[in-house]
Amino acid sequence: MTAALGRFLRAHWLLALLLVAGTALRVVAQLAYRPALLYIDSFRYLDDLGVFFPGGINPIGYELFLWPLLAVGNLTLVAAVQHLLGLGLGVAIYALLRRFSVRPWLAALAAAPVLLDAYQVQIEHLIMSDLLFQLLLLGTIYLLTWWGTPGPKLAALAGLVLAASVIVRIVGVTLVVPAAVFVLLAAGLRPRDGWRRRWASTAALVGAFAAVLGGYAMYHMLWTGVPALGGSTGSVVYGRTAVVAECEQLDLTPEEELVCPDEPVAEREQKGIDHYIHFWHQQHNVENLLPEGMDFVSAQGSLAAKVLLNQPLDVVGGVVEDFLKGFAPTRTQSPGDVPLHRWQFQTFYPMYADEWYVAEWVERHDDGEISVDPELAGFLRAYQLGGGYTPGTVLGVALLVAVLAVAGAGRARRSGLRSVVLLPAGLATTVLGTAAAMEFSWRYQLPSLVLLPLAGALAITAVLGGRRPPAPHASPKETEMTAYPDPVDRAALDDYATRYGDHRFAPVVVLIAAYNEQEALGGVLDGMPSSSCGLDVDTLVVVDGATDGTAEVAVGRGVQTCVAPANRGQGAALRLGYHLAAERGARYVITTDADGQYDITELPKLLQPLIDDRADFVTGSRRLGSNERPALIRRVGTHVFAWAVSALTRQRITDTSFGFRGMKAEVPVSVTLEQPQYQSSELLVGVLSRGYRVLEQPMRMLVRAAGKSKKGGALRYGYSYSKVVFGTWLRERRATASRRAPEPVSEAAVAAER
């Protein structure tokens, strides 16, 4: 366990440092303000617990989160849970980015705003819905991207989660638009699964979203007699339009004239939208300024409609101005904005109601004590005001880079990440735009701390590419390849992107490297399953510079086909396939040959141990299984090399060259692969040397369906194979020594530690 922790910290040291700092900030907040911070909306949430009245200003989603926590704990527990979820949010952002091969340092920097931004820490300490809203947005992104191109089931589940975000914060109602666009375009403009499935998945997302919100609207109608999503939707639109309404120039009814503000527009702008949103929520204003029984809600709505129709530029101009405020370099505020100090730490306990009223709620849901540690509170305030927040310009740059990536700038066109970038960038733009349409508040900018760094990191990876290309003068040795991606890799990836666009793979990819296998390949592909062990399966054929019709056979069967323009060897072709599969969403990669020597019906033997997390790498063994018509010298070689590898790696292996293998997608791209041929032993020795869990399964090896072996004569093959085995072992041993990593442990030892 200690060794595993050490390896994790070395690989993710920057995230670990950020987590420590983020944890420290949250512990300080927990100690500085007890039991938690209570804002105006907090009292509404607490007052409605157990009642769940949908007609108030806020929807009831956050109350459903609070209710079980306060049933077993108190406000202190709620704040602690929210802080833990905030840390989890940062880790989840990092994990998602690493899933898409974003470099660790860049993924950690993308998680930093959530982990270290003082405004984020402050909102987590408030009894407010914003953190839950952020979590649901990230959950939607996970569902739509983690397993590749989403099918109807995943899309429907994402629609349910997105609908839940609306019941937490009404501003999420427009987010179904970018989510639906993503689902429709997730497989590119030439979807492998066809447009019918893309439309079905999009319909599943929108349908699930609408079903949940339709049900909530009916729940609202049971209470109020009116189907709606909340009691403040109309007043929010009214607040935006009331600030700019030119009442004298509009053809208003007597009721509309009563709710159209009397003050000059300049004075209204100083009061701000928030003033008018809540003006008619105050009963004394209704009683003193309106006739008894007047339906002022309808009057507000009809007035807002007339302002939108007659003064669209005034309304849109205000929305655009407020949208751009979020990208300012510092936290400032304009006259009429929601006061910035509400989202800043104070050296005293901020009261948003009479002290006796606040104390009554704390007494009901905690021990009744409200306290502030001035020194700790002062530290948090100094940190926040001294730069402990994410500059809006950084978020703006992230959005700009995301736009460039979606447009195909740099290497983004062949990265497979354009549609993935589109999702968080689209969600961010939509939620910030919707919030700006209501009113500007720095609280409403908090979703951007999750969405825009995520989109920016993905975009940078897409535009710049994953690795630096080799120097122009580099030339491969006879027995080694240049670093990935070399010019042949790039040409193949460009051709693939042209053919398939932003296609994302299914969770399982069966990878076949094929060179001049047109006779046997068709039969192999015809037997490929579309699913296994409950997961969808894609087939990827990497054509290694074939001179016959191998590529045409693969394309004709409708499988994913990546064509390398030059023949470099099976190792180079598989390496290209490993990276392509990992970068485009595969979770597991299965390798098999194009000659029909492996029984694809045995696929579950490779896949299930990976799904169950019993192994990182699963390989078949003809010695544990069977081998049809084996040559004597080959059989002897299999025993000899198995003994050699077992002795070198200290783990028993019975078959080092069985080509039917399964592995987690991140495994082969983490191992150094330099051999254009005899790659099976290089990969196996590398995997064993790096401490991955390897499992052998008994399997059958069949006679070739057609064609002939390209491995050469037995003596030459034996010499070259042994050279690769010992060379790889020495290379990995030196690399391990230089890293000063702990010695690899056996599977039995890992099991014992667990």
GROMACS .gro file of C-alpha atoms in nm, residues 241-248 260-276 307 311 335-336:
model
   29
  241THR     CA    1  -3.669   4.461  -1.842
  242ALA     CA    2  -3.793   4.693  -1.566
  243VAL     CA    3  -3.451   4.860  -1.543
  244VAL     CA    4  -3.464   4.978  -1.907
  245ALA     CA    5  -3.840   5.008  -1.968
  246GLU     CA    6  -3.941   5.342  -2.125
  247CYS     CA    7  -4.285   5.341  -1.965
  248GLU     CA    8  -4.415   5.661  -2.131
  260CYS     CA    9  -4.364   4.983  -1.455
  261PRO     CA   10  -4.116   5.176  -1.233
  262ASP     CA   11  -4.166   5.551  -1.193
  263GLU     CA   12  -3.797   5.634  -1.142
  264PRO     CA   13  -3.580   5.759  -1.432
  265VAL     CA   14  -3.380   5.487  -1.607
  266ALA     CA   15  -3.052   5.622  -1.467
  267GLU     CA   16  -3.186   5.592  -1.113
  268ARG     CA   17  -3.315   5.242  -1.181
  269GLU     CA   18  -2.972   5.134  -1.303
  270GLN     CA   19  -2.825   5.252  -0.973
  271LYS     CA   20  -3.078   5.046  -0.779
  272GLY     CA   21  -3.007   4.741  -0.991
  273ILE     CA   22  -3.198   4.447  -1.132
  274ASP     CA   23  -3.199   4.262  -0.800
  275HIS     CA   24  -3.407   4.541  -0.645
  276TYR     CA   25  -3.683   4.500  -0.903
  307VAL     CA   26  -4.017   4.575  -2.337
  311GLN     CA   27  -3.657   4.769  -2.675
  335PRO     CA   28  -2.362   5.030  -0.954
  336GLY     CA   29  -2.671   4.814  -0.930
   0.00000   0.00000   0.00000
